[in-house]
Coordinates of C-alpha atoms and ligand atoms in Angstrom, one line a residue:
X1 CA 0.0 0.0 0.0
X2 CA 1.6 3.5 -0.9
X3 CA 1.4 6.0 1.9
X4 CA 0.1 9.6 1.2
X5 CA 2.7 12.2 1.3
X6 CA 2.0 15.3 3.5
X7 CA 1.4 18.5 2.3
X8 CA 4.7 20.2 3.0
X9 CA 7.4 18.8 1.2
X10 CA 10.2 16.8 3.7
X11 CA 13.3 19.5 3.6
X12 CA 16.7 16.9 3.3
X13 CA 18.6 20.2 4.5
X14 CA 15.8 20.4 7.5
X15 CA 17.2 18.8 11.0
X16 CA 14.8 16.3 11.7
X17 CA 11.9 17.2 14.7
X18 CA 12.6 15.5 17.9
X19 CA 10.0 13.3 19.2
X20 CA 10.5 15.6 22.3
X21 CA 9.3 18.7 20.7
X22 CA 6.2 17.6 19.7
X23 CA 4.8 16.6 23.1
X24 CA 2.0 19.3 24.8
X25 CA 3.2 18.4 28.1
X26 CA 5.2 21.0 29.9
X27 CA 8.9 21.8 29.5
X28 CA 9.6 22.1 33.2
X29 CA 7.4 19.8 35.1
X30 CA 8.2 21.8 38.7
X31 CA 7.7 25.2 37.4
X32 CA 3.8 23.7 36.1
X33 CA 3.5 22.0 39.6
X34 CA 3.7 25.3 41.6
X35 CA 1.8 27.1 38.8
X36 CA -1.0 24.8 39.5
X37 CA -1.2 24.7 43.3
X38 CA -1.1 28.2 43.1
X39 CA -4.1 28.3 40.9
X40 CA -6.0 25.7 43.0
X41 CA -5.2 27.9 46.0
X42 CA -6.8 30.9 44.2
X43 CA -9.6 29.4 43.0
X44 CA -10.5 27.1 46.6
X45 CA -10.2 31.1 48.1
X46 CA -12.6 32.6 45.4
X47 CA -15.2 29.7 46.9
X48 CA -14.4 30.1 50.8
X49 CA -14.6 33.9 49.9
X50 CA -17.7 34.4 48.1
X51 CA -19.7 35.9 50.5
X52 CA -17.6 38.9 50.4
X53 CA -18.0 39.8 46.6
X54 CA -21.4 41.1 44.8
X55 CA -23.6 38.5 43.8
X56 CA -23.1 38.9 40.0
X57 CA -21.7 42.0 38.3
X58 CA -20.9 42.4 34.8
X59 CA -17.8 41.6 32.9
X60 CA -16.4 45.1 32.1
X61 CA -15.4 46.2 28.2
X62 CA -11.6 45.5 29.2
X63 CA -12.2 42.1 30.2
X64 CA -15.1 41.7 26.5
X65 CA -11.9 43.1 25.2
X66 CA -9.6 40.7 26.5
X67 CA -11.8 37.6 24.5
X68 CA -12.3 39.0 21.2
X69 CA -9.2 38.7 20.3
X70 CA -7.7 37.3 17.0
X71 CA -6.5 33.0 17.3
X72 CA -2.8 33.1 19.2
X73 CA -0.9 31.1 16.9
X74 CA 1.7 31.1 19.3
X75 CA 1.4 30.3 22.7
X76 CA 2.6 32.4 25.5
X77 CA 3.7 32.1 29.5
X78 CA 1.2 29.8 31.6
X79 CA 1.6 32.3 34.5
X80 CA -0.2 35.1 31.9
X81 CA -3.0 33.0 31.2
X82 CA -3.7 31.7 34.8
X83 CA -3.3 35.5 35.5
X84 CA -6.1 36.4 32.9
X85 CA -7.9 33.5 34.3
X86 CA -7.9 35.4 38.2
X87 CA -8.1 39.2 36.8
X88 CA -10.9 38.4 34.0
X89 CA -12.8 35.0 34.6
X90 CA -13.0 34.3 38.8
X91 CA -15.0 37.5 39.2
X92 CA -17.3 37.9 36.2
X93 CA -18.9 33.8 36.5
X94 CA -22.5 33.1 36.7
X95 CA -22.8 33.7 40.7
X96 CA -24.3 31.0 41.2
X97 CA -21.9 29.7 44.1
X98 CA -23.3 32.7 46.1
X99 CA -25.6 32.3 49.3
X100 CA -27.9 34.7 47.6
X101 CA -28.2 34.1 44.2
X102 CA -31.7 32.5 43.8
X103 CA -32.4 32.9 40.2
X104 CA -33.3 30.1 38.0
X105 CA -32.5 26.7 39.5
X106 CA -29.0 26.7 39.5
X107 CA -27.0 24.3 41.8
X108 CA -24.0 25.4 43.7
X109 CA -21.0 23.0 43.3
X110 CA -18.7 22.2 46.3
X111 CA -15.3 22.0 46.8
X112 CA -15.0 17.9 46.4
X113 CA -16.3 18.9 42.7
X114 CA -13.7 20.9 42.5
X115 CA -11.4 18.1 43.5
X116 CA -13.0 15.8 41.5
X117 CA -13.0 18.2 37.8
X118 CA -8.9 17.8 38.6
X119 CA -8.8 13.9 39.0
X120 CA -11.3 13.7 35.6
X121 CA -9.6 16.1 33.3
X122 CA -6.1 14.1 35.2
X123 CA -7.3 11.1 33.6
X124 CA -9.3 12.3 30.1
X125 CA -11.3 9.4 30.7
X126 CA -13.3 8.7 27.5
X127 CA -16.7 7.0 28.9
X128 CA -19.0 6.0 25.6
X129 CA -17.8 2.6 26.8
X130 CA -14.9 -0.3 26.9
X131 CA -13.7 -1.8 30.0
X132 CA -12.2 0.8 32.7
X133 CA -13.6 1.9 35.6
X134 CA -14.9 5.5 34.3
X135 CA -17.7 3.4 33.3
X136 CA -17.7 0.8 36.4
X137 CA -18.7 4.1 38.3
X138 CA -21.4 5.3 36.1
X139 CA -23.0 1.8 36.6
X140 CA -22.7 2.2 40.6
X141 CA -24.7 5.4 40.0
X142 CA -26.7 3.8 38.2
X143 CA -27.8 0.8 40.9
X144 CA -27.2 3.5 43.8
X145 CA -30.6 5.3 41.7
X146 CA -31.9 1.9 41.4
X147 CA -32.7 1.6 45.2
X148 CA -33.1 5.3 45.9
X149 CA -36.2 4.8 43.4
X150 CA -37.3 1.6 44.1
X151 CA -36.0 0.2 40.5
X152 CA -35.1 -3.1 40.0
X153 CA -31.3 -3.8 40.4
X154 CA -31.8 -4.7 36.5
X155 CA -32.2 -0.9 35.7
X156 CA -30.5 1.4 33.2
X157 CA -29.1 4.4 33.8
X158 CA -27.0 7.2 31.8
X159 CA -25.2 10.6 32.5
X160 CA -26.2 12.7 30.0
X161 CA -25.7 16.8 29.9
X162 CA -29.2 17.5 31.7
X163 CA -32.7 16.9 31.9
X164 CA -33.4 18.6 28.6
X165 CA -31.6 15.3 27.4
X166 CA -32.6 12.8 29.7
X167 CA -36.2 14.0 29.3
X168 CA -35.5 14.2 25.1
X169 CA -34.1 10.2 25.4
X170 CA -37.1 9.5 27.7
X171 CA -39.1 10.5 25.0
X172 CA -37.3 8.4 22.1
X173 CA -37.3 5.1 23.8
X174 CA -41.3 5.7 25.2
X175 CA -42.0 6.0 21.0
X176 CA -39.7 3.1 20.0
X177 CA -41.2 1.0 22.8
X178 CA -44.8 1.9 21.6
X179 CA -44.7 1.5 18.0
X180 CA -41.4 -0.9 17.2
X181 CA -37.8 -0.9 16.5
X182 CA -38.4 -1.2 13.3
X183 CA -39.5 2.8 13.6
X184 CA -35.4 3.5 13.8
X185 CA -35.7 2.4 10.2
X186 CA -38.6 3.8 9.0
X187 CA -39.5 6.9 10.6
X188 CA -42.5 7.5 12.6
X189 CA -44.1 8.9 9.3
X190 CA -44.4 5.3 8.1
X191 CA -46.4 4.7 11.1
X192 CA -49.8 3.6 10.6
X193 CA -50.3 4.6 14.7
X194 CA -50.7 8.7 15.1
X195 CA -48.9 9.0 18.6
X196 CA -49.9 11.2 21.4
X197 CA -48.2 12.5 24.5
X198 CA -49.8 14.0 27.9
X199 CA -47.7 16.5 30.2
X200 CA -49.1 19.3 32.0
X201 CA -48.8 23.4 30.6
X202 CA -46.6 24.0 33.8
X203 CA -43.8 21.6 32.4
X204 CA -40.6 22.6 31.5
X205 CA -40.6 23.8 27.8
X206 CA -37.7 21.0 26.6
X207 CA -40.5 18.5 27.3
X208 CA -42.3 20.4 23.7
X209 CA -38.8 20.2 22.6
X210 CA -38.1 16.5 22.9
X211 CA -41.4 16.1 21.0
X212 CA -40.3 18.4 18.1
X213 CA -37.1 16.9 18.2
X214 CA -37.9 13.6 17.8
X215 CA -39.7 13.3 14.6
X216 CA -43.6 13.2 16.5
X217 CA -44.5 17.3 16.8
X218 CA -45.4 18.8 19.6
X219 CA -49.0 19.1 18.2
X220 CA -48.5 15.7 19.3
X221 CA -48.2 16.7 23.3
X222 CA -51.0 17.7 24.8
X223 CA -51.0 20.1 27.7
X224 CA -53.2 19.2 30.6
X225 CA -54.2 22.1 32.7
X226 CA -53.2 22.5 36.2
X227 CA -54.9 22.5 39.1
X228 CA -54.4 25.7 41.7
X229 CA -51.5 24.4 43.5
X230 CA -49.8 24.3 39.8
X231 CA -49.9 20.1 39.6
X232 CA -51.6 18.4 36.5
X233 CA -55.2 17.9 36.8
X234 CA -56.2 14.6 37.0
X235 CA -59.4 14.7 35.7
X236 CA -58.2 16.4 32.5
X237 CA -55.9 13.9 32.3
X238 CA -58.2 10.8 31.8
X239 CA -60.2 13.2 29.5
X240 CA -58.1 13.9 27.0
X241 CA -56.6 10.4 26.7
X242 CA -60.0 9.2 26.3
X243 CA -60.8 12.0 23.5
X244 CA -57.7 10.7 21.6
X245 CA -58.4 7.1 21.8
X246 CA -62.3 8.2 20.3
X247 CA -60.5 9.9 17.7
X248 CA -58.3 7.0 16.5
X249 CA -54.6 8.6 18.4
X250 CA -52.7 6.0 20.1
X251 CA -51.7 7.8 23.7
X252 CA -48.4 6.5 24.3
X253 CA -46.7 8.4 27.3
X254 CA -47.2 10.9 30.1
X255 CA -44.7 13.1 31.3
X256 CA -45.3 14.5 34.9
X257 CA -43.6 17.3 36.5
X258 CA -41.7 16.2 40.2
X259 CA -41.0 19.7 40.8
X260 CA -42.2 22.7 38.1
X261 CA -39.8 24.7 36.9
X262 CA -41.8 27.9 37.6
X263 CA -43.1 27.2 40.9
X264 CA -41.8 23.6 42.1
X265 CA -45.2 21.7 42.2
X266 CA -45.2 18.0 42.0
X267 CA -47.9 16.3 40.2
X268 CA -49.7 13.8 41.7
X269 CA -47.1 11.0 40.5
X270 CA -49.1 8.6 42.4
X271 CA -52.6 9.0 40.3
X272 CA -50.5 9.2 37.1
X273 CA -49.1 5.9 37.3
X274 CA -52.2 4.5 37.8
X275 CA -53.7 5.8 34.6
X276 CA -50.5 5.3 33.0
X277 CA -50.4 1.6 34.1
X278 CA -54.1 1.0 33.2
X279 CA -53.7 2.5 29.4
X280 CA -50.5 0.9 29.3
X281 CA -48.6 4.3 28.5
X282 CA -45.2 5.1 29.5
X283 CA -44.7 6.8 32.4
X284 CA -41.6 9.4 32.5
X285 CA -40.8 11.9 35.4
X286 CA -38.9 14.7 34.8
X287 CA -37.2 15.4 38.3
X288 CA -34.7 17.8 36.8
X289 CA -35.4 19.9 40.1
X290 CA -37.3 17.7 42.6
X291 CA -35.8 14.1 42.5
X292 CA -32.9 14.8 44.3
X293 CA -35.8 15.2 47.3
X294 CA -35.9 11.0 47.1
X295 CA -32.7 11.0 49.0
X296 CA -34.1 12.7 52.3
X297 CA -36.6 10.8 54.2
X298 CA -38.5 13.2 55.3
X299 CA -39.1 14.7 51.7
X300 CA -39.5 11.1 50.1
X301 CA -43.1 11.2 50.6
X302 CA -43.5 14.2 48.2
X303 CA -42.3 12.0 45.4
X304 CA -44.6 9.2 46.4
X305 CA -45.9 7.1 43.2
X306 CA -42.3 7.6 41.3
X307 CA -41.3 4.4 42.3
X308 CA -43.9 3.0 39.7
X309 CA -42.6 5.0 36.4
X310 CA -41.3 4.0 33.8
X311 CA -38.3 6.5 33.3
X312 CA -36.9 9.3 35.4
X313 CA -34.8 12.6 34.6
X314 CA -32.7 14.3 36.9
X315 CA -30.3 16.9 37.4
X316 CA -27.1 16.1 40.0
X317 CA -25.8 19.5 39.0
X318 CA -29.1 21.3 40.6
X319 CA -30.2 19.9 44.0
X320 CA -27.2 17.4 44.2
X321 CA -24.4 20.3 43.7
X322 CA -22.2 18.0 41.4
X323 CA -20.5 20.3 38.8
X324 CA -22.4 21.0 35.8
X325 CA -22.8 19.1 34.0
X326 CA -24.4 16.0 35.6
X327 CA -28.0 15.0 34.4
X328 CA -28.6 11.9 34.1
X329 CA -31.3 9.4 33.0
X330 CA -33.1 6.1 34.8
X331 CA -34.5 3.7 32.7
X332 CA -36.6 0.7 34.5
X333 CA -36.0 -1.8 31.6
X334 CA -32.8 -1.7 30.3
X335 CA -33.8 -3.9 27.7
X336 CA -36.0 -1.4 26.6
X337 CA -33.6 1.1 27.1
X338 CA -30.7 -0.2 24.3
X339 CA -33.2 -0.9 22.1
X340 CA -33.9 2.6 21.3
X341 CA -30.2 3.5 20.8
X342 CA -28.0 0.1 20.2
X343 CA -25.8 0.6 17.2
X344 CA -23.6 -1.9 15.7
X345 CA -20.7 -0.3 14.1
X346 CA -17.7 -1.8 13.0
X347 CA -15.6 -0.1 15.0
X348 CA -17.7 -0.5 18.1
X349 CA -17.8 -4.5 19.0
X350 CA -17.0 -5.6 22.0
X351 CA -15.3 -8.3 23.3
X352 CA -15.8 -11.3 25.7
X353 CA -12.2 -10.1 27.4
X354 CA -9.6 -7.2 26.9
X355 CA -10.2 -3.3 26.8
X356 CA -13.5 -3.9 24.7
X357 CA -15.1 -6.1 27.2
X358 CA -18.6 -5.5 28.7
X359 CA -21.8 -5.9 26.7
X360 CA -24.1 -3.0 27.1
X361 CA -21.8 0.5 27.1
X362 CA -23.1 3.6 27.8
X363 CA -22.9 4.5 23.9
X364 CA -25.6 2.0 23.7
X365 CA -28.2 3.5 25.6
X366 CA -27.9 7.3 24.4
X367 CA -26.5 9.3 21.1
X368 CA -23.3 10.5 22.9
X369 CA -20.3 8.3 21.8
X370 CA -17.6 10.1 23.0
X371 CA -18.2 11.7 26.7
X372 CA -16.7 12.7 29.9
X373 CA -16.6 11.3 33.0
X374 CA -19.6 12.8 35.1
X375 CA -19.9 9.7 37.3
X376 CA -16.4 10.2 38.7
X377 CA -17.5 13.6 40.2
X378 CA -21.0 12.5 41.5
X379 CA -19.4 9.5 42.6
X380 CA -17.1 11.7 44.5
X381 CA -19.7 14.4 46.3
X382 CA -22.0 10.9 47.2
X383 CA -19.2 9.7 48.9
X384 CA -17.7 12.7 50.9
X385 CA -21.0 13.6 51.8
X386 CA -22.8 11.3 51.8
X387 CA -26.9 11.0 50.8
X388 CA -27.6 12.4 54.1
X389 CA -25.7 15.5 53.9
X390 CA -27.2 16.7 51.0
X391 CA -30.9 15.5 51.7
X392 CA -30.4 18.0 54.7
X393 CA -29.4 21.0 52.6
X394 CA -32.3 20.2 50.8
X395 CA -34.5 20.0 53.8
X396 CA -32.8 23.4 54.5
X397 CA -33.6 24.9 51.8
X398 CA -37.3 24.0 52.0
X399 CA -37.4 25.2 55.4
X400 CA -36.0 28.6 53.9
X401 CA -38.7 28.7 51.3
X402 CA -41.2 28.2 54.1
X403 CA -39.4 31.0 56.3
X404 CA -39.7 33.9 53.0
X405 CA -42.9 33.0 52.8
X406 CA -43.8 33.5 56.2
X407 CA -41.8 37.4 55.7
X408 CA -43.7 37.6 52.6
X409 CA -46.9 37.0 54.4
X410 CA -46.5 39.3 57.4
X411 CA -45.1 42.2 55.0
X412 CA -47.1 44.9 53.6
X413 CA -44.8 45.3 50.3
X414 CA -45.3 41.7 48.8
X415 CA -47.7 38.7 48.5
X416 CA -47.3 35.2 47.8
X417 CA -48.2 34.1 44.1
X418 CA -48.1 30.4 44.2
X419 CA -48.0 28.1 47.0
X420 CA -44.5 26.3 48.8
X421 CA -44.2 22.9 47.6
X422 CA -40.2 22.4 47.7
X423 CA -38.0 25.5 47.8
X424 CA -39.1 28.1 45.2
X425 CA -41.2 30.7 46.3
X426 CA -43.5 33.0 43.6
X427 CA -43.9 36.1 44.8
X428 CA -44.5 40.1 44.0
X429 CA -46.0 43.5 45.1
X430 CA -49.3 43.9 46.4
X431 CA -51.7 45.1 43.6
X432 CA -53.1 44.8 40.3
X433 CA -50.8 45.3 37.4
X434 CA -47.4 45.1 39.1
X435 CA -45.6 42.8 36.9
X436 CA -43.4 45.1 35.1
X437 CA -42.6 46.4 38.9
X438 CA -41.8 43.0 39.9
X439 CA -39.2 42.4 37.0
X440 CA -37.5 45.7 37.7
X441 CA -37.1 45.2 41.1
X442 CA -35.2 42.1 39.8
X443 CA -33.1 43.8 37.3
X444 CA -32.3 46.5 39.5
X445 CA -30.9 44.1 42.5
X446 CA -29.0 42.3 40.4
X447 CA -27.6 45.0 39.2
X448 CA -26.7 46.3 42.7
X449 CA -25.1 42.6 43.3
X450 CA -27.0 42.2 46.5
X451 CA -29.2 39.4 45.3
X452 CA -30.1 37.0 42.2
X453 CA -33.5 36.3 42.1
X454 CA -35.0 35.7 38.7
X455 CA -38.9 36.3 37.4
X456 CA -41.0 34.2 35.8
X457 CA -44.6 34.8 34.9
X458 CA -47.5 33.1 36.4
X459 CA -51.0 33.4 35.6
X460 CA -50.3 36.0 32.0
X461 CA -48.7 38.0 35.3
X462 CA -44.6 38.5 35.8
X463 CA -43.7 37.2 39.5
X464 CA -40.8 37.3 41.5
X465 CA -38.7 33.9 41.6
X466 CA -36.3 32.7 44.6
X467 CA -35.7 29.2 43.6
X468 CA -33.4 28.2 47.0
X469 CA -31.5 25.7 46.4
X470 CA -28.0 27.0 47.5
X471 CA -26.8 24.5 50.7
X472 CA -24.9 28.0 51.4
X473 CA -27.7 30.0 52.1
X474 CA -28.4 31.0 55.7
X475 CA -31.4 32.7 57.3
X476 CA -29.6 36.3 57.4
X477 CA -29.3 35.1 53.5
X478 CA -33.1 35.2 52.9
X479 CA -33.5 38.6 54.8
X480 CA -31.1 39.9 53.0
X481 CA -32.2 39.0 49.9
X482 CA -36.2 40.4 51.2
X483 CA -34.2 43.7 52.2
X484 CA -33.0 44.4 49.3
X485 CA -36.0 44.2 47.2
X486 CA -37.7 46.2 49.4
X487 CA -34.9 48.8 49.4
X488 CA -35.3 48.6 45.6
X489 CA -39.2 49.5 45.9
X490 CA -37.8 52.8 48.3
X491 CA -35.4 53.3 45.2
X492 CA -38.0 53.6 42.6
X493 CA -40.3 55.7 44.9
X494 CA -42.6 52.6 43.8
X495 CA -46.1 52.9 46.1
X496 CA -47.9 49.9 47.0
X497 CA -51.4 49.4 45.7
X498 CA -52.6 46.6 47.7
Ligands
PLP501 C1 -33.7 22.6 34.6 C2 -34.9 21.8 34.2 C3 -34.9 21.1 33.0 C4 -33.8 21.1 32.1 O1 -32.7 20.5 32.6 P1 -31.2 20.9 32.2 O2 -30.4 20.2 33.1 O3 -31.1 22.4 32.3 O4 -31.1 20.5 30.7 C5 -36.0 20.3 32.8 N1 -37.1 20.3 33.6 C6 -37.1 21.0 34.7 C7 -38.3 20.9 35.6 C8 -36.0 21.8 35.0 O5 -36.0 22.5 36.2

């Protein structure tokens, strides 16, 4: 066979390259080594220290500057670019490590995750599969869900970016199951079945997404209503599955919320598998926010019912603190599970023994073939802190909720706009109308860097939204957090209506 010359003509006159030269490690190993702990100093002192720097502020023109620059073709002193990394990156980050950022539902990472980023990127692990112990740990994850759950020990489980994928997977191996393998092959348009999904208007919008995405429509989701406390209603639930079966539809899955994403309600999982078990659909949680809850007794009973679904989203990189990213998928039937995704290249087949070994690799149950290692770094956080720890910063958290409420209610300036289920409270002024108020007084305290609370809107109305899921947050957190909106309503000279 003739090999393929490269582009740039081999130079007789050239010294040859040493094999040396060519290697990305560094020069001077020692030099690196206190380069590094330095940097791991600075950045385990930006965490320890956070309460002493504004919530969020923005990143200044110099430091926009300092990343629109033109490709470096030529590298230049580590000890520049860790010092870009302290002057321009530590202090302009999301905030979301902060005590009293609140906005969205964004976990907070701890310092074992920090520990446990150097050991993955230490190793490069790739973990689409093969036989190393990057992917042992993601299958001790996966039984450790298993019982958490109450799935059988036989259970399937993946790490996946976050719920959006989990619940987009979910969605894939509920339509394979329902109409056929053979669907991989022809497309669901060759189906003679017209499929039809149930989840409720207060799910998370990448549940519409995953319907979009996966060939059905989301003309093919309906969107139950929700009952006053925000959870599907049941009795809209059997109705419109019995309208579509009148009108020829084949109802194939129901996707129920364990915590909302605008107000944390959890939908009566309980009820849903029921109906779910009698029409023989597929029963998916998405727990991107609330499943994390399984791990503390006393919040278990919340959850009561998803022990009996079919599939199950979650997020360790919310309510379990694991560093994004770290969502991850539970399958009851792994069977099921590989079916969907299974894919039998060439370059892909395992072996009974040998680096290859193992018969069902993560690349088998999911589209991602070549991936990280996120079950190193929830491994990792479980085992430092154990279940326990973090079920109780949960509970914390909800406690918190319950405690702004309580301000909220005894106030004069604010009023509660959805009920306390887990640990996101919906709130705003007092009054008719007030929802542009309510998302200035946002906009204006993050601005200040006193507080990141986000705003969502609720009823055709913008709210107010502390989702508190920080395990940093304190009591003086929340009434600082309360203090400064109302400071902000002083600010604007804003009078209450109520
Ligand atoms: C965050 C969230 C999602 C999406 O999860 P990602 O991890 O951000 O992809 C889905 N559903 C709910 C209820 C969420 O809160």
């Amino acid at each position: 066979m003739s090999i393929e010359p490269l582009g740039v003509r081999d130079d007789p006159q050239q010294p040859k390259p040493s094999d040396e030269q060519h290697s990305l490690d560094p020069s001077d190993w020692d030099e690196f080594r206190a380069l590094a702990h330095s940097l791991l100093d600075g950045v385990l002192t930006h965490v320890r220290t956070i309460r002493d720097r504004p919530v969020w502020q923005a990143a200044p023109p110099v430091t926009r500057e300092h990343f629109a620059s033109s490709l470096p073709s030529k590298g230049r002193e580590l000890g520049g670019v860790l010092d870009d990394v302290k002057t321009h990156v530590l202090p302009f980050a999301t905030g979301n490590l902060h005590p009293r950022f609140m906005g969205w539902v964004n976990g907070a990472g701890t310092p074992v995750g920090i520990l446990a980023e150097i050991v993955s990127a230490g190793l490069n692990m790739n973990c689409g599969g093969r036989n190393h112990i990057g992917v042992e740990i993601e299958r001790q994850i996966t039984r450790w869900m298993a019982e958490v759950f109450s799935y059988p020990e036989t259970a399937s489980g993946l790490f996946v970016t976050g719920s959006s994928m989990a619940n987009f997977l979910a969605t894939i191996i509920a339509k394979t199951h329902a109409i056929g393998c053979e669907t991989r092959r022809l497309g669901v348009w060759n189906s003679e079945h017209r499929l039809v999904g149930y989840t409720s208007i207060e799910a998370h919008g990448c549940v519409a997404q995953a319907f979009e995405l996966s060939g059905l429509g989301s003309n093919a989701l309906r969107r139950v209503p929700v009952d006053a406390s925000g959870r599907m209603d049941i009795a809209a639930l059997r109705t419109s599955i019995r309208e579509d079966m009148a009108a020829g539809a084949l109802p194939f899955m129901i996707i129920a919320s364990a915590g909302t994403v605008n107000t944390g309600a959890v939908d009566s999982l309980a009820e849903i598998a029921e109906i779910a078990a009698r029409e023989n659909l597929w029963f998916h949680v998405d727990g991107a926010i609330g499943a994390i809850a399984a791990l503390s007794p006393r919040l278990r009973p919340l959850l009561s019912g998803i022990e009996a679904s079919d599939s199950i989203a979650l997020d360790f990189h919310k309510w379990g603190h694991v560093p994004y990213d770290a969502g991850f998928l539970l399958v009851r039937d792994r069977g099921i599970h590989k079916s969907a995704f299974v894919n039998s290249a060439a370059y892909l087949q395992s072996a009974e023994r040998g680096l290859a070994a193992g018969d069902t690799w993560p690349c088998d149950l999911g589209l991602d073939l070549s991936r990280g290692c996120r079950a190193l770094k929830t491994w990792m956080t479980l085992e430092a802190l154990g279940a326990s720890q973090l079920a109780e910063a949960a509970e914390f958290n909800c406690h918190l909720a319950r405690y702004l409420a309580g301000k909220i209610e005894r106030g004069t300036l604010f009023e509660l706009k959805a009920p306390v289920t887990l640990s996101i409270v919906c709130f705003g002024m007092r009054g008719e109308d007030m929802g542009k108020v309510n998302r200035d007084l946002v906009i204006g305290v993050q601005v200040a860097g006193s507080a990141v609370p986000s705003w969502t809107t609720l009823n055709g109305e913008i709210v107010i939204r502390c989702a508190i899921i920080n395990h940093r947050t304190t009591r003086a957190d929340i009434d600082a957090v309360y203090d400064a909106l109302s400071a902000e309503v002083v600010l604007r000279g804003i009078t209450c209506r109520g």
